[in-house]
Coordinates of C-alpha atoms in Angstrom, one line a residue:
X1 CA 0.0 0.0 0.0
X2 CA 2.0 2.9 -1.3
X3 CA 3.6 5.6 -0.1
X4 CA 4.1 2.0 1.0
X5 CA 6.0 -0.1 -1.7
X6 CA 3.9 -1.0 -4.7
X7 CA 5.2 -3.9 -6.7
X8 CA 7.4 -2.9 -9.7
X9 CA 5.3 -4.8 -12.3
X10 CA 7.1 -3.5 -15.3
X11 CA 10.1 -5.6 -14.2
X12 CA 9.5 -9.4 -14.8
X13 CA 11.2 -10.2 -11.5
X14 CA 9.1 -7.7 -9.6
X15 CA 7.1 -10.3 -7.6
X16 CA 10.4 -11.6 -6.2
X17 CA 11.6 -8.1 -5.3
X18 CA 8.3 -7.3 -3.7
X19 CA 8.6 -10.4 -1.5
X20 CA 12.1 -9.4 -0.5
X21 CA 10.8 -5.9 0.4
X22 CA 7.9 -7.4 2.5
X23 CA 10.4 -9.6 4.4
X24 CA 12.5 -6.6 5.1
X25 CA 9.7 -4.3 6.3
X26 CA 7.8 -7.1 8.1
X27 CA 4.5 -5.3 8.2
X28 CA 2.6 -8.5 9.1
X29 CA 3.5 -9.4 12.7
X30 CA 1.7 -12.7 12.6
X31 CA 3.4 -16.0 11.5
X32 CA 0.0 -17.3 10.4
X33 CA -2.4 -14.5 10.0
X34 CA -5.5 -16.7 9.2
X35 CA -5.1 -18.6 12.4
X36 CA -5.0 -15.3 14.3
X37 CA -8.0 -13.9 12.4
X38 CA -10.1 -17.0 13.1
X39 CA -10.0 -16.2 16.8
X40 CA -11.5 -12.7 16.3
X41 CA -15.2 -11.8 16.3
X42 CA -16.8 -11.8 12.9
X43 CA -17.4 -8.6 10.9
X44 CA -20.6 -6.8 12.0
X45 CA -22.3 -5.9 8.7
X46 CA -25.2 -4.1 10.3
X47 CA -23.2 -1.6 12.2
X48 CA -24.5 1.8 11.2
X49 CA -22.7 5.1 11.3
X50 CA -23.9 7.2 14.2
X51 CA -23.2 10.5 15.9
X52 CA -22.4 10.7 19.6
X53 CA -21.7 13.5 22.0
X54 CA -18.1 14.6 22.5
X55 CA -16.3 13.2 25.5
X56 CA -16.8 16.5 27.3
X57 CA -19.9 18.4 26.0
X58 CA -19.5 21.0 28.9
X59 CA -15.9 21.8 28.0
X60 CA -14.8 25.3 28.9
X61 CA -11.9 27.6 27.8
X62 CA -8.8 26.8 29.7
X63 CA -9.9 23.3 30.5
X64 CA -7.3 21.6 28.3
X65 CA -7.7 17.9 27.7
X66 CA -10.9 16.1 28.5
X67 CA -9.0 13.4 30.5
X68 CA -8.6 15.3 33.7
X69 CA -4.9 15.6 33.1
X70 CA -4.2 11.9 32.9
X71 CA -2.1 12.3 29.8
X72 CA 0.2 14.7 31.6
X73 CA 1.4 12.0 33.9
X74 CA 3.3 10.2 31.1
X75 CA 6.8 11.0 29.9
X76 CA 7.9 11.3 26.3
X77 CA 11.1 10.2 24.5
X78 CA 12.6 12.0 21.5
X79 CA 13.6 10.1 18.4
X80 CA 16.3 11.3 15.9
X81 CA 15.2 9.9 12.5
X82 CA 18.9 10.0 11.4
X83 CA 20.4 8.5 14.6
X84 CA 23.4 6.3 13.9
X85 CA 22.3 2.7 13.3
X86 CA 18.7 3.6 12.9
X87 CA 17.4 2.1 9.6
X88 CA 15.0 4.1 7.4
X89 CA 12.5 1.3 7.7
X90 CA 12.1 2.1 11.4
X91 CA 11.0 5.6 10.5
X92 CA 8.6 4.1 8.0
X93 CA 7.0 1.7 10.5
X94 CA 6.9 4.4 13.2
X95 CA 5.2 7.0 10.9
X96 CA 2.6 4.8 9.4
X97 CA 1.6 3.7 12.9
X98 CA 1.5 7.2 14.3
X99 CA 0.0 9.3 11.4
X100 CA -3.4 7.6 11.5
X101 CA -6.0 7.2 10.1
X102 CA -4.8 7.9 6.6
X103 CA -7.1 8.1 3.6
X104 CA -6.5 5.5 0.9
X105 CA -6.2 6.8 -2.6
X106 CA -7.1 3.9 -4.8
X107 CA -5.4 4.9 -8.1
X108 CA -6.4 3.7 -11.5
X109 CA -3.9 4.6 -14.3
X110 CA -3.4 3.8 -17.9
X111 CA -0.2 3.9 -20.0
X112 CA 0.1 6.6 -22.6
X113 CA -0.3 4.1 -25.5
X114 CA -3.1 2.3 -23.7
X115 CA -1.3 -1.0 -23.7
X116 CA -1.3 -1.3 -19.9
X117 CA -3.5 -0.4 -17.0
X118 CA -2.8 -0.5 -13.3
X119 CA -4.9 -0.4 -10.1
X120 CA -3.2 0.1 -6.7
X121 CA -3.8 1.6 -3.2
X122 CA -1.8 4.5 -1.8
X123 CA -2.1 5.6 1.8
X124 CA 0.1 8.7 1.3
X125 CA -2.9 10.5 -0.2
X126 CA -4.5 13.8 0.8
X127 CA -6.7 16.7 -0.3
X128 CA -4.7 20.0 -0.1
X129 CA -6.9 22.6 -1.9
X130 CA -10.4 23.0 -3.2
X131 CA -10.0 25.8 -5.8
X132 CA -8.7 24.3 -7.9
X133 CA -9.3 20.8 -6.3
X134 CA -5.7 19.6 -5.6
X135 CA -4.6 16.2 -4.2
X136 CA -1.2 14.8 -3.4
X137 CA -0.1 11.2 -3.6
X138 CA 3.2 9.8 -2.4
X139 CA 5.0 7.0 -4.2
X140 CA 7.9 5.0 -2.8
X141 CA 11.1 5.0 -4.9
X142 CA 12.4 7.5 -7.5
X143 CA 11.3 8.4 -11.0
X144 CA 14.2 6.4 -12.5
X145 CA 12.7 3.2 -11.0
X146 CA 9.1 4.3 -11.3
X147 CA 6.6 1.5 -10.7
X148 CA 3.5 1.1 -12.9
X149 CA 1.2 3.5 -11.2
X150 CA 3.7 6.4 -11.1
X151 CA 5.1 5.6 -14.6
X152 CA 1.6 5.6 -16.1
X153 CA 0.7 8.8 -14.2
X154 CA 3.8 10.7 -15.4
X155 CA 3.7 9.4 -19.0
X156 CA -0.1 9.9 -19.5
X157 CA -0.6 12.8 -17.1
X158 CA -3.8 11.3 -15.9
X159 CA -5.3 9.1 -13.2
X160 CA -8.5 8.4 -11.2
X161 CA -8.4 8.5 -7.5
X162 CA -11.1 6.2 -6.0
X163 CA -12.1 6.3 -2.4
X164 CA -12.1 2.9 -0.7
X165 CA -15.3 1.8 1.1
X166 CA -16.1 -1.2 3.3
X167 CA -17.9 -3.1 0.6
X168 CA -14.8 -3.7 -1.5
X169 CA -11.9 -3.4 1.0
X170 CA -10.7 -7.0 0.4
X171 CA -10.5 -6.4 -3.4
X172 CA -8.7 -3.1 -3.0
X173 CA -6.2 -4.7 -0.7
X174 CA -5.7 -7.6 -3.1
X175 CA -4.5 -5.2 -5.8
X176 CA -1.3 -4.8 -3.8
X177 CA -0.3 -8.4 -4.5
X178 CA 3.1 -9.1 -5.9
X179 CA 1.7 -10.6 -9.2
X180 CA 4.0 -11.0 -12.2
X181 CA 4.1 -8.3 -14.8
X182 CA 1.1 -8.3 -17.2
X183 CA -1.5 -9.6 -14.7
X184 CA -4.6 -7.4 -14.6
X185 CA -5.7 -6.3 -11.2
X186 CA -9.2 -5.7 -12.6
X187 CA -9.7 -9.3 -13.5
X188 CA -7.8 -10.7 -10.6
X189 CA -9.9 -8.9 -8.0
X190 CA -13.2 -8.8 -9.8
X191 CA -13.6 -5.0 -9.6
X192 CA -15.5 -3.3 -12.4
X193 CA -13.9 -0.6 -14.7
X194 CA -16.2 2.3 -15.6
X195 CA -15.7 5.0 -18.2
X196 CA -14.6 8.6 -17.4
X197 CA -15.2 11.8 -19.3
X198 CA -11.9 13.8 -19.1
X199 CA -9.3 11.0 -18.6
X200 CA -8.7 7.7 -20.4
X201 CA -8.1 5.7 -17.2
X202 CA -11.1 3.8 -15.9
X203 CA -12.7 4.5 -12.5
X204 CA -13.8 1.8 -10.1
X205 CA -17.5 1.4 -10.5
X206 CA -17.8 0.0 -7.0
X207 CA -16.5 3.2 -5.5
X208 CA -19.0 5.6 -4.0
X209 CA -16.7 8.6 -4.9
X210 CA -14.0 9.0 -7.5
X211 CA -12.0 11.8 -8.9
X212 CA -10.7 12.2 -12.4
X213 CA -7.2 13.7 -12.1
X214 CA -4.6 15.5 -14.2
X215 CA -1.0 15.6 -13.1
X216 CA 0.2 19.1 -12.2
X217 CA 3.8 18.4 -11.2
X218 CA 6.0 15.9 -9.3
X219 CA 8.7 16.4 -6.7
X220 CA 11.4 13.7 -6.1
X221 CA 13.0 13.1 -2.7
X222 CA 16.5 12.0 -1.9
X223 CA 17.6 9.9 1.1
X224 CA 19.4 11.7 3.9
X225 CA 21.1 8.5 5.0
X226 CA 22.2 7.5 1.5
X227 CA 22.9 10.6 -0.5
X228 CA 22.1 10.2 -4.2
X229 CA 19.5 7.5 -3.6
X230 CA 16.0 8.6 -4.7
X231 CA 13.5 7.4 -2.1
X232 CA 10.1 8.9 -3.0
X233 CA 8.0 11.0 -5.3
X234 CA 5.2 13.4 -4.5
X235 CA 2.6 13.8 -7.3
X236 CA 0.4 16.9 -7.2
X237 CA -2.9 16.1 -9.0
X238 CA -5.7 18.4 -10.0
X239 CA -9.2 17.0 -9.8
X240 CA -11.0 17.8 -13.0
X241 CA -14.2 15.8 -12.6
X242 CA -16.0 14.1 -9.6
X243 CA -18.2 11.0 -9.7
X244 CA -20.6 10.4 -6.8
X245 CA -23.1 7.6 -6.3
X246 CA -26.6 9.1 -6.5
X247 CA -27.8 7.8 -3.2
X248 CA -24.7 9.1 -1.4
X249 CA -24.8 12.8 -2.4
X250 CA -27.3 15.5 -1.4
X251 CA -29.5 17.6 -3.8
X252 CA -27.0 20.5 -3.8
X253 CA -24.3 18.0 -4.9
X254 CA -21.9 19.3 -2.2
X255 CA -22.0 16.8 0.7
X256 CA -21.3 13.0 0.7
X257 CA -23.1 11.0 3.4
X258 CA -20.5 9.2 5.5
X259 CA -23.1 6.5 6.4
X260 CA -23.2 5.5 2.8
X261 CA -19.5 6.2 1.9
X262 CA -18.4 4.1 4.8
X263 CA -14.7 4.8 4.1
X264 CA -11.8 2.6 5.1
X265 CA -8.6 4.1 6.3
X266 CA -5.0 2.9 6.8
X267 CA -3.4 2.4 10.2
X268 CA 0.0 0.9 11.0
X269 CA 1.3 -2.5 9.9
X270 CA -1.4 -4.4 8.0
X271 CA -4.2 -2.7 9.9
X272 CA -7.2 -0.8 8.4
X273 CA -9.6 1.4 10.2
X274 CA -13.4 1.4 9.9
X275 CA -15.5 4.6 10.5
X276 CA -18.6 3.8 12.6
X277 CA -19.0 6.9 14.8
X278 CA -18.7 10.7 14.5
X279 CA -18.9 13.8 16.7
X280 CA -19.8 17.3 15.6
X281 CA -17.9 20.3 17.0
X282 CA -18.9 23.8 15.7
X283 CA -15.9 26.1 15.0
X284 CA -15.8 28.6 18.0
X285 CA -16.7 32.3 17.5
X286 CA -14.3 34.6 19.3
X287 CA -16.9 37.1 20.5
X288 CA -18.7 34.2 22.2
X289 CA -15.6 32.5 23.6
X290 CA -14.2 35.7 25.1
X291 CA -17.3 36.0 27.3
X292 CA -16.1 33.0 29.2
X293 CA -12.3 33.4 28.7
X294 CA -11.9 37.0 29.8
X295 CA -13.5 36.7 33.3
X296 CA -11.2 33.7 33.9
X297 CA -8.1 35.7 32.9
X298 CA -7.4 33.5 29.9
X299 CA -7.0 36.2 27.3
X300 CA -3.3 37.0 27.4
X301 CA -0.4 37.8 25.0
X302 CA 1.5 35.0 23.4
X303 CA 4.8 34.2 25.1
X304 CA 8.0 32.3 24.2
X305 CA 7.8 28.7 25.2
X306 CA 4.1 28.3 24.5

């Protein structure tokens, strides 16, 4: 799951390289995952998305955390990402377990000549602007060793970003398989390609929400530990058309219902997150907040060390 290494399918030995990479990273902590999974409760298909109150509906300015200060009783350690003897994979495993949940950009791409397509999940994905709609996707490795998704995106300048939902999470995960070059992820997983209007790549018809995208630019990153080694590429993508399932969007076509979208997110290791609850918190208004803050002496100038 990229950002996390996608298999390098244009290389015939890619499936072997991918297996070596997985052994090195060791995302899966279980010697026999199916045995572990069999001991867990079954999936609850009828779980519905619901709103709850916040943990502290009566929160007041100056109160701080809602845990009565319990979090302040713990100490922290600092971690130098470039400490001697610390491998880059340790930073990778740390960051994907700490920066959670992460949206999954399920990218569909097509080579410039149309001879090859690719479908792969990327958890280094984010929305960064709305006018124009701009998204970023992070790819492992450099442009010189671009894997299929990145190679197709750079050469064609196009892609589709599909949002992964519960009802096809297994199929989306399966596209990350280390299959030999030339194997179609569409056929292998049973997902359904659907036509687009502004790009030639297909969107995933099972997806509740998809974005047709045009590449704006790329930025390549170089290793600090191994100068000269290219370790990642940031792709900046403009959304040029949206596709939303009719039952998931409101009449004004500006809000997607999370109870229908039911998005899946990426956590650390091989873990995914499921969204079943939400809370609502209105953005505070200063004129209202100051009525409580000023009498308590909480309106003060900023100071160094804060």
